[in-house]
Coordinates of C-alpha atoms in Angstrom, one line a residue:
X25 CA 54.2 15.9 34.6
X26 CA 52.4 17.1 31.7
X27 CA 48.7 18.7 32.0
X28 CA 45.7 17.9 30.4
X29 CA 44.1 20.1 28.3
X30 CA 40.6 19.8 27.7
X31 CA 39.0 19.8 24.2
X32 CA 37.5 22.9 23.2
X33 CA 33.5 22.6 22.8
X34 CA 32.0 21.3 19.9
X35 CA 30.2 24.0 17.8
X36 CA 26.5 23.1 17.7
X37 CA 25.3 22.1 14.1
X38 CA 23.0 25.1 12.9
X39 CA 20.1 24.3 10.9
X40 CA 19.1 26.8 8.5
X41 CA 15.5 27.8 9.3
X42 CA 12.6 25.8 7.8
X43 CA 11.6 26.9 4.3
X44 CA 7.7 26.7 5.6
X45 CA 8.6 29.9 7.3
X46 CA 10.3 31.5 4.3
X47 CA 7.5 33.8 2.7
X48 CA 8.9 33.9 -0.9
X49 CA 9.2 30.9 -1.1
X50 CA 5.8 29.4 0.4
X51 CA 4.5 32.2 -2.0
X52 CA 6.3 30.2 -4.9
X53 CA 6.0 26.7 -3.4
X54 CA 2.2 27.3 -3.3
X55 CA 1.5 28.9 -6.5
X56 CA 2.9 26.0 -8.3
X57 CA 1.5 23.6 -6.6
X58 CA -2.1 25.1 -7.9
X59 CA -0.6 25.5 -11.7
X60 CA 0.7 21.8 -11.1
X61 CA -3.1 20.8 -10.3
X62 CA -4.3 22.6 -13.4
X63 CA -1.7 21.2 -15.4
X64 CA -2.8 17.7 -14.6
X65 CA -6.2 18.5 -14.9
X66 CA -5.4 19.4 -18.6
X67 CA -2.7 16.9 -19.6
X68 CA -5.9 14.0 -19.2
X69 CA -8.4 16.7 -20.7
X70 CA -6.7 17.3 -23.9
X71 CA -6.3 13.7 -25.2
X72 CA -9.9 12.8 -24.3
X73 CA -11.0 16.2 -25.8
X74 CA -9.3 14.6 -29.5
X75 CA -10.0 11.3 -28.8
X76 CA -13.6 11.5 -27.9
X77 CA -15.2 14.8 -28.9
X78 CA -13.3 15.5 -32.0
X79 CA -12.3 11.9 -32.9
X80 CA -8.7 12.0 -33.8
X81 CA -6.9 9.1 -34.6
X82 CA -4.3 7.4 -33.0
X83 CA -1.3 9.4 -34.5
X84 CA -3.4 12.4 -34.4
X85 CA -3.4 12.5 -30.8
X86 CA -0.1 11.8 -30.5
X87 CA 0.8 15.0 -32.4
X88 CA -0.5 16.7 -29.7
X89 CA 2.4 15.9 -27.6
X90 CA 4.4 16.8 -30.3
X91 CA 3.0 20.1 -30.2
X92 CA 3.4 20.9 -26.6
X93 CA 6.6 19.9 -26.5
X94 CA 9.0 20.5 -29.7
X95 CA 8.7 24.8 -28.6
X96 CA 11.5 23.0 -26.1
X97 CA 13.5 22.4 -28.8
X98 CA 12.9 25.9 -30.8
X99 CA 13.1 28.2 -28.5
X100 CA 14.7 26.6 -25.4
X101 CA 18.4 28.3 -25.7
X102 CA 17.1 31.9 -26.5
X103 CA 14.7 31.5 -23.6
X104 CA 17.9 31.0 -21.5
X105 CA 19.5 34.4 -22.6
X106 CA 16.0 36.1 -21.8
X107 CA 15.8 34.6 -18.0
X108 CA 19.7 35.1 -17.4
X109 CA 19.0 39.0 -18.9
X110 CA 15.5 39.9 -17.6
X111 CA 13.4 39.9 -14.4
X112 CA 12.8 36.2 -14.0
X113 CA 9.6 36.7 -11.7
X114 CA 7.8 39.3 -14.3
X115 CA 8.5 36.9 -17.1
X116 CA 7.0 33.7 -14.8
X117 CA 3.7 36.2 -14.7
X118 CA 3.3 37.1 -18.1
X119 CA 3.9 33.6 -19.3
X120 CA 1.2 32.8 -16.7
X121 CA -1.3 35.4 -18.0
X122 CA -0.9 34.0 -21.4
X123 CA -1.6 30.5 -20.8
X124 CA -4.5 31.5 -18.4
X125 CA -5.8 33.5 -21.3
X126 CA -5.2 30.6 -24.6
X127 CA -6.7 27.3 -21.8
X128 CA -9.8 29.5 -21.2
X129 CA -10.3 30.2 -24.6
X130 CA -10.7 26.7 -25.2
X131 CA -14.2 26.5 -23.7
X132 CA -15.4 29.9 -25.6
X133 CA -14.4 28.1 -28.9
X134 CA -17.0 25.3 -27.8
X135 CA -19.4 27.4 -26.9
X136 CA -19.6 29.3 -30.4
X137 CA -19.3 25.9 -32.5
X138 CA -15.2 26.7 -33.7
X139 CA -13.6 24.0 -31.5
X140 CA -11.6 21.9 -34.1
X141 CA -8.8 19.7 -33.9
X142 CA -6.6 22.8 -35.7
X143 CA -7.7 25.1 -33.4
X144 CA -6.1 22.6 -30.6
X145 CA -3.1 22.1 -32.0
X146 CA -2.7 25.8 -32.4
X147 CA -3.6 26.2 -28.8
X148 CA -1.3 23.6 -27.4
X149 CA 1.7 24.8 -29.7
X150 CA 1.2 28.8 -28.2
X151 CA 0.5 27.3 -24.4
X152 CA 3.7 25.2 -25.1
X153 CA 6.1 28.1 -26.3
X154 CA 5.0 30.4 -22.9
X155 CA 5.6 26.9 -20.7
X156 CA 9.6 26.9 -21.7
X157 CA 10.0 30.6 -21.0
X158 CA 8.2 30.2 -17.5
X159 CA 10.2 26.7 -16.9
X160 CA 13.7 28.2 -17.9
X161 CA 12.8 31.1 -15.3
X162 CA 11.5 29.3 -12.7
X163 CA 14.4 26.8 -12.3
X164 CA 17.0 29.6 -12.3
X165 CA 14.8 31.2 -9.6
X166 CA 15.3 28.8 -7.3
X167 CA 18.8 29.5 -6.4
X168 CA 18.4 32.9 -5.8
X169 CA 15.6 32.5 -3.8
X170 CA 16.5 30.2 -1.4
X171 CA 20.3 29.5 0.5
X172 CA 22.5 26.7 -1.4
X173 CA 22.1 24.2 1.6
X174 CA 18.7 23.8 1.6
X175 CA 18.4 23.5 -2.7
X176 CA 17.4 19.7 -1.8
X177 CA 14.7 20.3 0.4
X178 CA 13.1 23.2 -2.1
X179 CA 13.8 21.2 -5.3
X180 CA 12.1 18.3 -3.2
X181 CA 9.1 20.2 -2.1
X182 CA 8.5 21.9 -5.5
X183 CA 8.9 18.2 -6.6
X184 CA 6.2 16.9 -4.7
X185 CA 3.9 19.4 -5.4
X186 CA 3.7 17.8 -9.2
X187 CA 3.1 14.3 -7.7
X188 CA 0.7 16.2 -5.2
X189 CA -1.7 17.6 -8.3
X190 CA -0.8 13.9 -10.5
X191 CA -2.4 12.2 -7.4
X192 CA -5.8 14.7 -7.3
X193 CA -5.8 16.3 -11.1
X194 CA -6.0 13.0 -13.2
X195 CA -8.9 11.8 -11.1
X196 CA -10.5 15.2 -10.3
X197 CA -10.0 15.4 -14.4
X198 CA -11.7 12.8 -14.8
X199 CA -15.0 13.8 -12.6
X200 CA -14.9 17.4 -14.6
X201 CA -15.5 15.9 -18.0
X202 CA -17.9 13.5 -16.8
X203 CA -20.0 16.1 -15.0
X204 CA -19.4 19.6 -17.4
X205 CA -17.2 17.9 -20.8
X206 CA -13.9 18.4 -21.5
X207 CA -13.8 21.8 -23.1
X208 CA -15.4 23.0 -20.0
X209 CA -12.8 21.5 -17.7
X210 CA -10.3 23.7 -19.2
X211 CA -11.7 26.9 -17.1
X212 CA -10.1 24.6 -13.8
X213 CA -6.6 24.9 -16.0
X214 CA -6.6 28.6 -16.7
X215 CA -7.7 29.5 -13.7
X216 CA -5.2 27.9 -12.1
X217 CA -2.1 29.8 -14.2
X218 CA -3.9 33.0 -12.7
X219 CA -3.7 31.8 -9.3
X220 CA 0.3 31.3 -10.1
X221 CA 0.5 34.2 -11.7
X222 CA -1.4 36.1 -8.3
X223 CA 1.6 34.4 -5.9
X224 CA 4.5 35.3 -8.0
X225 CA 3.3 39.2 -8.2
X226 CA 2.9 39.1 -4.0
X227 CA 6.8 37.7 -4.0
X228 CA 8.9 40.7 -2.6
X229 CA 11.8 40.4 -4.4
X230 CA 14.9 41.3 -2.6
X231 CA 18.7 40.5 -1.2
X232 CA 18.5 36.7 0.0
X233 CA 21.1 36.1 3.1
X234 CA 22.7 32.6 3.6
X235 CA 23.8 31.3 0.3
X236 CA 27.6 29.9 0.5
X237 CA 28.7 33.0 -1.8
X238 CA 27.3 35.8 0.1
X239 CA 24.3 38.1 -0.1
X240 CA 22.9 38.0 -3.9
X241 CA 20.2 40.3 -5.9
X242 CA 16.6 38.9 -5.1
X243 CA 14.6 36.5 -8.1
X244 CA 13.7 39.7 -9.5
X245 CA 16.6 41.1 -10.0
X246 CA 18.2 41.8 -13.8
X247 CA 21.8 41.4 -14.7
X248 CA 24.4 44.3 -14.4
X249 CA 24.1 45.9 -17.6
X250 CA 27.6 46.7 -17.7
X251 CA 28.4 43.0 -17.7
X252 CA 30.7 42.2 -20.9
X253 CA 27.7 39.0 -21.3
X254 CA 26.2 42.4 -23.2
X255 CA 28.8 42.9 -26.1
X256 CA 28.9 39.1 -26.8
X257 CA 27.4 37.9 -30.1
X258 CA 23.7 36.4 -29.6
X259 CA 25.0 32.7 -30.9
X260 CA 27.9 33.0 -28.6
X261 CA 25.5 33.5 -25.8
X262 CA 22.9 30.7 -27.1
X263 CA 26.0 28.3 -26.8
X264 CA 27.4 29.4 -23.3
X265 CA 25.0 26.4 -21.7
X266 CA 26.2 24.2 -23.6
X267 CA 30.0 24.3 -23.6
X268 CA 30.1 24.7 -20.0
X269 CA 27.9 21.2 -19.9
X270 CA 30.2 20.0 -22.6
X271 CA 33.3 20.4 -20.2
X272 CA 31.6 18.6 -17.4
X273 CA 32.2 14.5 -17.6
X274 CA 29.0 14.1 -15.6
X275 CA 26.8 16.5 -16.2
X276 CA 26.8 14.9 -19.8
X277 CA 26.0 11.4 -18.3
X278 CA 22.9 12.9 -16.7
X279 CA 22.1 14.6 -19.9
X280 CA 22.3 11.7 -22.1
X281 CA 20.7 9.9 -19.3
X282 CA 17.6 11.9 -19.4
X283 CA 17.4 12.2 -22.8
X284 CA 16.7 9.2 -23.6
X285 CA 14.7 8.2 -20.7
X286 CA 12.3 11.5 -21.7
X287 CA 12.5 10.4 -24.9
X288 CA 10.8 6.7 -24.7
X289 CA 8.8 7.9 -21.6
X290 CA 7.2 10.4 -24.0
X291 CA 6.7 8.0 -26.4
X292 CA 4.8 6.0 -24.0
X293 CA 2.6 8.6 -22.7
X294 CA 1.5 9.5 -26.1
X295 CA -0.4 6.3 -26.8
X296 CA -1.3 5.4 -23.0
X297 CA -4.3 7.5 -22.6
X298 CA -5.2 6.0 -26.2
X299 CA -4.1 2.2 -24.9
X300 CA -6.7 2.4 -21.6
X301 CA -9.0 3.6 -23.2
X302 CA -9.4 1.3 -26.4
X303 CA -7.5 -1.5 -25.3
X304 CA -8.5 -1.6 -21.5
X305 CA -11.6 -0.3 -22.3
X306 CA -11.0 2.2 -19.2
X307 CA -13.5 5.3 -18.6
X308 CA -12.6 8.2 -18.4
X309 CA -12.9 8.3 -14.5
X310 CA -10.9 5.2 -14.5
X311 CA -8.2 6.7 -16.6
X312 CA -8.0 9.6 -13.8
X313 CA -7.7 6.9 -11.1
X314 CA -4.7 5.4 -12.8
X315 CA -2.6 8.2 -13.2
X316 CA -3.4 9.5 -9.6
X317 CA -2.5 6.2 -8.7
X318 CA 0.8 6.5 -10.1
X319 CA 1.6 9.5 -7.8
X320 CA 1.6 8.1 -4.7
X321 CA 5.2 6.3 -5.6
X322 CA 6.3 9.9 -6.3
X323 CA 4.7 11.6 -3.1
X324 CA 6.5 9.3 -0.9
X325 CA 9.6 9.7 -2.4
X326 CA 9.4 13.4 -2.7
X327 CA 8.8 13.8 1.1
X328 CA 11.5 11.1 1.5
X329 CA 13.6 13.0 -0.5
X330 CA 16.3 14.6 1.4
X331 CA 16.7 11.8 4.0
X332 CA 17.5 9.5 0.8
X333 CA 19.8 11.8 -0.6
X334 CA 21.3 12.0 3.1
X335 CA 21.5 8.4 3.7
X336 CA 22.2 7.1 0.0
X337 CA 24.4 10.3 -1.1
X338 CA 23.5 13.3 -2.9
X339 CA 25.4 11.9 -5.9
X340 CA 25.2 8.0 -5.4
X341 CA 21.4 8.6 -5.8
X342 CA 21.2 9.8 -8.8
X343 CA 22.2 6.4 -10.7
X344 CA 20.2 4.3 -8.0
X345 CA 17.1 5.9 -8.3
X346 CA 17.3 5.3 -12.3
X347 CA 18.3 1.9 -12.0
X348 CA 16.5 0.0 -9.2
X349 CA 12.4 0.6 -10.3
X350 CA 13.1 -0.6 -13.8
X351 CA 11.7 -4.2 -13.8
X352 CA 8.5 -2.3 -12.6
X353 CA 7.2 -0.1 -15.5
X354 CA 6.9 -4.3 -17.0
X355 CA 3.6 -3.8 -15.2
X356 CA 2.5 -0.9 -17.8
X357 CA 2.0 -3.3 -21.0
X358 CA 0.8 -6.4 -19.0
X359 CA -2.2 -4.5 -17.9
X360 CA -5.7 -6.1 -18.6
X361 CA -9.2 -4.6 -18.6
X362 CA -11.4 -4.0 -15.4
X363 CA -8.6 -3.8 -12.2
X364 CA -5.9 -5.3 -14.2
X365 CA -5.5 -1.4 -15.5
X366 CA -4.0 -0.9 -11.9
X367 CA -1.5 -2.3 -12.7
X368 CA -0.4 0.7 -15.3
X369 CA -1.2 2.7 -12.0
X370 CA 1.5 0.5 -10.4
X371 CA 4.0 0.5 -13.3
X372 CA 3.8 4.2 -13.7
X373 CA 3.8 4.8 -9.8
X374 CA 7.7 3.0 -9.8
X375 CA 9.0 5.8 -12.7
X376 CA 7.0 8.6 -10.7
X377 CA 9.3 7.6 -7.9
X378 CA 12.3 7.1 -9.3
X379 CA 11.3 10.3 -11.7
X380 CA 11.1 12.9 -8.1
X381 CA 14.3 11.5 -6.6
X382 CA 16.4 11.3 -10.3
X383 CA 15.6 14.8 -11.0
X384 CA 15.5 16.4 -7.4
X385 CA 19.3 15.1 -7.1
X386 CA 20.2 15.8 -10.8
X387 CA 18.5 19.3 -10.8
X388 CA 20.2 20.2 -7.2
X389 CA 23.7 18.6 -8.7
X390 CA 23.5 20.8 -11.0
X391 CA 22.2 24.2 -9.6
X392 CA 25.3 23.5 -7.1
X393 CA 28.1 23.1 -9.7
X394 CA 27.0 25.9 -11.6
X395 CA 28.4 29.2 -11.7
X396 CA 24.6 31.4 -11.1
X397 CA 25.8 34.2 -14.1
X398 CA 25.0 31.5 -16.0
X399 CA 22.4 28.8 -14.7
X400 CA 19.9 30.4 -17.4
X401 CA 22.2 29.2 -20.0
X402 CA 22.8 25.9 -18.5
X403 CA 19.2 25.0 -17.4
X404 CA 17.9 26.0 -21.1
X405 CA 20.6 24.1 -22.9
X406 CA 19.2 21.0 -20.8
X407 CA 16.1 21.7 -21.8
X408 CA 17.1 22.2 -25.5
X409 CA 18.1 18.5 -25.3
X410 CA 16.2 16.6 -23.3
X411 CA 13.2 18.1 -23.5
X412 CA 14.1 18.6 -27.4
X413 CA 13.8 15.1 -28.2
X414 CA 10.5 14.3 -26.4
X415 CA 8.7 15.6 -29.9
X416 CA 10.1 13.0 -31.9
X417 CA 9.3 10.5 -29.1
X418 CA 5.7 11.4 -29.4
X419 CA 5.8 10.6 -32.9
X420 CA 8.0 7.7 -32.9
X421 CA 5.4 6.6 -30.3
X422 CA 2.3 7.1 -32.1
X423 CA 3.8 5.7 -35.7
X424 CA 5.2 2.3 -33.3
X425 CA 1.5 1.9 -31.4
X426 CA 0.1 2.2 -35.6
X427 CA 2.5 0.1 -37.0
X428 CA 3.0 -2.6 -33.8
X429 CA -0.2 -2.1 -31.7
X430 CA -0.4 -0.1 -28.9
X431 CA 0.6 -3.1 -26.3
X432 CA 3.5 -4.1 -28.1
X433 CA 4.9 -0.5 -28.3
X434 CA 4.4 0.1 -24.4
X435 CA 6.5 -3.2 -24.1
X436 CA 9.5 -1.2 -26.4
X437 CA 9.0 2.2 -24.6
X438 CA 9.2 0.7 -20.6
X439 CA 12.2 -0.9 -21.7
X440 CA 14.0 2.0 -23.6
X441 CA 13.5 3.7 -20.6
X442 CA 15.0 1.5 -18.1
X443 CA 17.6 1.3 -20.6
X444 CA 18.8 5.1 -19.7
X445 CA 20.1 4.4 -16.3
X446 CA 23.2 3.1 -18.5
X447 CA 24.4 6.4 -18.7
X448 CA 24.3 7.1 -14.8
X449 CA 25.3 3.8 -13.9
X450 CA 28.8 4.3 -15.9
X451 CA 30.0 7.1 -14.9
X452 CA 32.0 8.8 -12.3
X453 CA 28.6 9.0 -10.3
X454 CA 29.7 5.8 -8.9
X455 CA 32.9 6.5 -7.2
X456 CA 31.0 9.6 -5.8
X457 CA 28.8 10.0 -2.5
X458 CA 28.1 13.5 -2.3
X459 CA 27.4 16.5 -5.0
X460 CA 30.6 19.2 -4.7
X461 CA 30.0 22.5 -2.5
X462 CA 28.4 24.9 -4.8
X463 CA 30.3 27.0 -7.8

């Protein structure tokens, strides 16, 4: 007669400890979240400041956008050499420092009688070359900051802390140039960057325990200099991003796929503030309301966020968030004056939601797959692309709201990007359920 053996005890499930108790990155999480506010505060401040104080045209203030964003596609891939080769965390500061120091000189210029529209444009270009330096750094940071297994729940937070400030900084935007103008409201903005800049010095770089590869070097930390990356050509380097993205079937889906949803959501927003305010007839307040309307959708999902990638999949969710909210952003063009302009709120609240979970599970996908010698690389040749094209969506945008009015070219934008989930939906995403363990 044989005898039973009993099963050995399960081993309990350990949690890794709650990043709310993780000083670094509370430090970071919290610091952002103030830059984030600022951000906001500006991103309404700066089209109202050409619109209505200097009185740019249509296409005028859509070269604005243009400005702040084509430094993504000049300097993006040499950025990614400089965070993979330098202290990330010093280079986050100083980038900090100098935005702090070109927002606040916007107000100065006012107050001597030199604000122009130039002057602007030169200011946005500068502010936008020091924003992809500090972006490239501060999403290879990440990884080395916190373990692998909880890169959901820190992209998520970090995540949430934009739709946090898009909920208060429109609307608290809004209040600021009613009450002080909107050159003043630009002292909010740079103080802000020095608030970010005063949490990343108090980070104590260091060895971080609990990623799946063992202990690695702190966010501070420099490469070795020994490594043989230091006798490779400078183009060879620039390129390293992007032949490792080239290799990788899905990673290019989700490249393509946010190109070209960045690309006609950037042509959108560089007409809207223009479209509520001559063609809804919206205040300035009003304008503010709408865009903090339209991060609630995002909030919600953000502190959703893991759970849905949980439940869903950590891969499956990537082409079901970019699919499901489309009919939605229809809401944007239909919107009428008075409390018909909610429903922009509404239409932009449904790509606010499906913008946190898309790039929470994209941006974690990738920081997993990634070999970390070279996420610098990788993260800039993203942003070489799909960041790289949102400049010519700004103009395409403001030559399509000249050429078609401003309704009918929201109507083309929304559905250019609904039409990017394509890319997602087509691809080996949809045989997957989860993201691999991490490189």
């Amino acid at each position: 007669m044989s005898q039973h053996v009993a099963d050995p005890p399960a081993s309990p499930v350990v949690r890794p400890p709650s990043l709310l108790r993780d000083r670094n990155f509370v430090l970071l999480w919290s610091g952002q979240t103030v830059s984030e506010l600022g951000t906001r505060i500006a991103g309404v401040a700066v089209p109202l400041l050409a619109a209505d104080t200097l009185h740019a045209s249509v296409f005028q203030v859509s070269l604005l956008t243009f400005l702040a964003w084509l430094p993504y596609l000049l300097v993006s891939l040499p950025a990614g050499i400089l965070a993979d080769r330098t202290d990330q965390r010093k280079l986050m500061i100083l980038c900090d420092l100098g935005r702090a120091a070109l927002m606040l000189s916007l107000p100065v210029a006012a107050l001597v009688g030199q604000l122009t529209l130039g002057f602007l444009y030169a200011v946005v270009g500068l502010s936008g070359v020091l924003t992809v330096l500090f972006t490239v750094a501060y999403k290879s940071m990440l990884p080395a900051l916190i373990p692998a297994a909880q890169l959901v729940d820190g992209n998520a937070k970090l995540t949430m802390s934009q739709d946090a400030a898009e909920l208060v900084g429109p609307t608290l935007s809004g209040v600021l140039i009613g009450l002080v103008g909107a050159a003043r409201t630009f002292l909010a903005n740079g103080l802000a960057f020095l608030v970010s800049a005063l949490t990343l010095l108090l980070i104590r770089p260091g060895p971080r325990a609990g990623s799946a590869t063992g202990p690695s070097s702190g966010p501070s930390s420099g490469p070795d200099p020994a490594a043989p990356a230091e006798r490779v050509p400078l183009r060879v380097q620039m390129t390293d991003g992007l032949a490792f993205v080239r290799r990788q079937r899905i990673l290019l889906s989700i490249l393509a796929c946010t190109t070209t949803s960045n690309f006609w959501v950037m042509a959108a927003s560089s007409i809207e503030v223009t479209f509520m305010v001559r063609e809804l007839h919206a205040s300035s307040v009003q304008v503010g309301v709408v865009f903090s309307v339209s991060a609630v959708g995002g909030l919600v999902v953000g502190a959703l966020a893991a759970r849905l990638s949980a439940s869903i999949g950590s891969a499956r969710v990537i082409w079901v968030s970019m699919a499901t909210p489309g009919p939605l952003y229809l809401l944007m063009p239909l919107a009428r004056p008075g409390w018909g302009v909610l429903l922009y709120g509404i239409g932009l609240a449904a790509f606010s939601a499906n913008a946190v979970l898309f790039n929470v599970a994209s941006t974690t996908y990738r920081q997993r797959i990634t070999p970390p010698a070279i996420l610098g690389r990788v993260n800039a040749a993203f942003l070489w692309i799909c960041f790289g094209v949102i400049p010519l969506g700004a103009l395409v945008g403001g030559a399509l709201g000249t050429a078609l009015g401003l309704r009918t070219a929201l109507l083309v934008c929304v559905l250019g990007t609904w039409s990017a989930c394509l890319f997602v939906v087509f691809s080996p995403l949809r045989r997957m359920r989860d993201t691999p363990e991490p490189a």
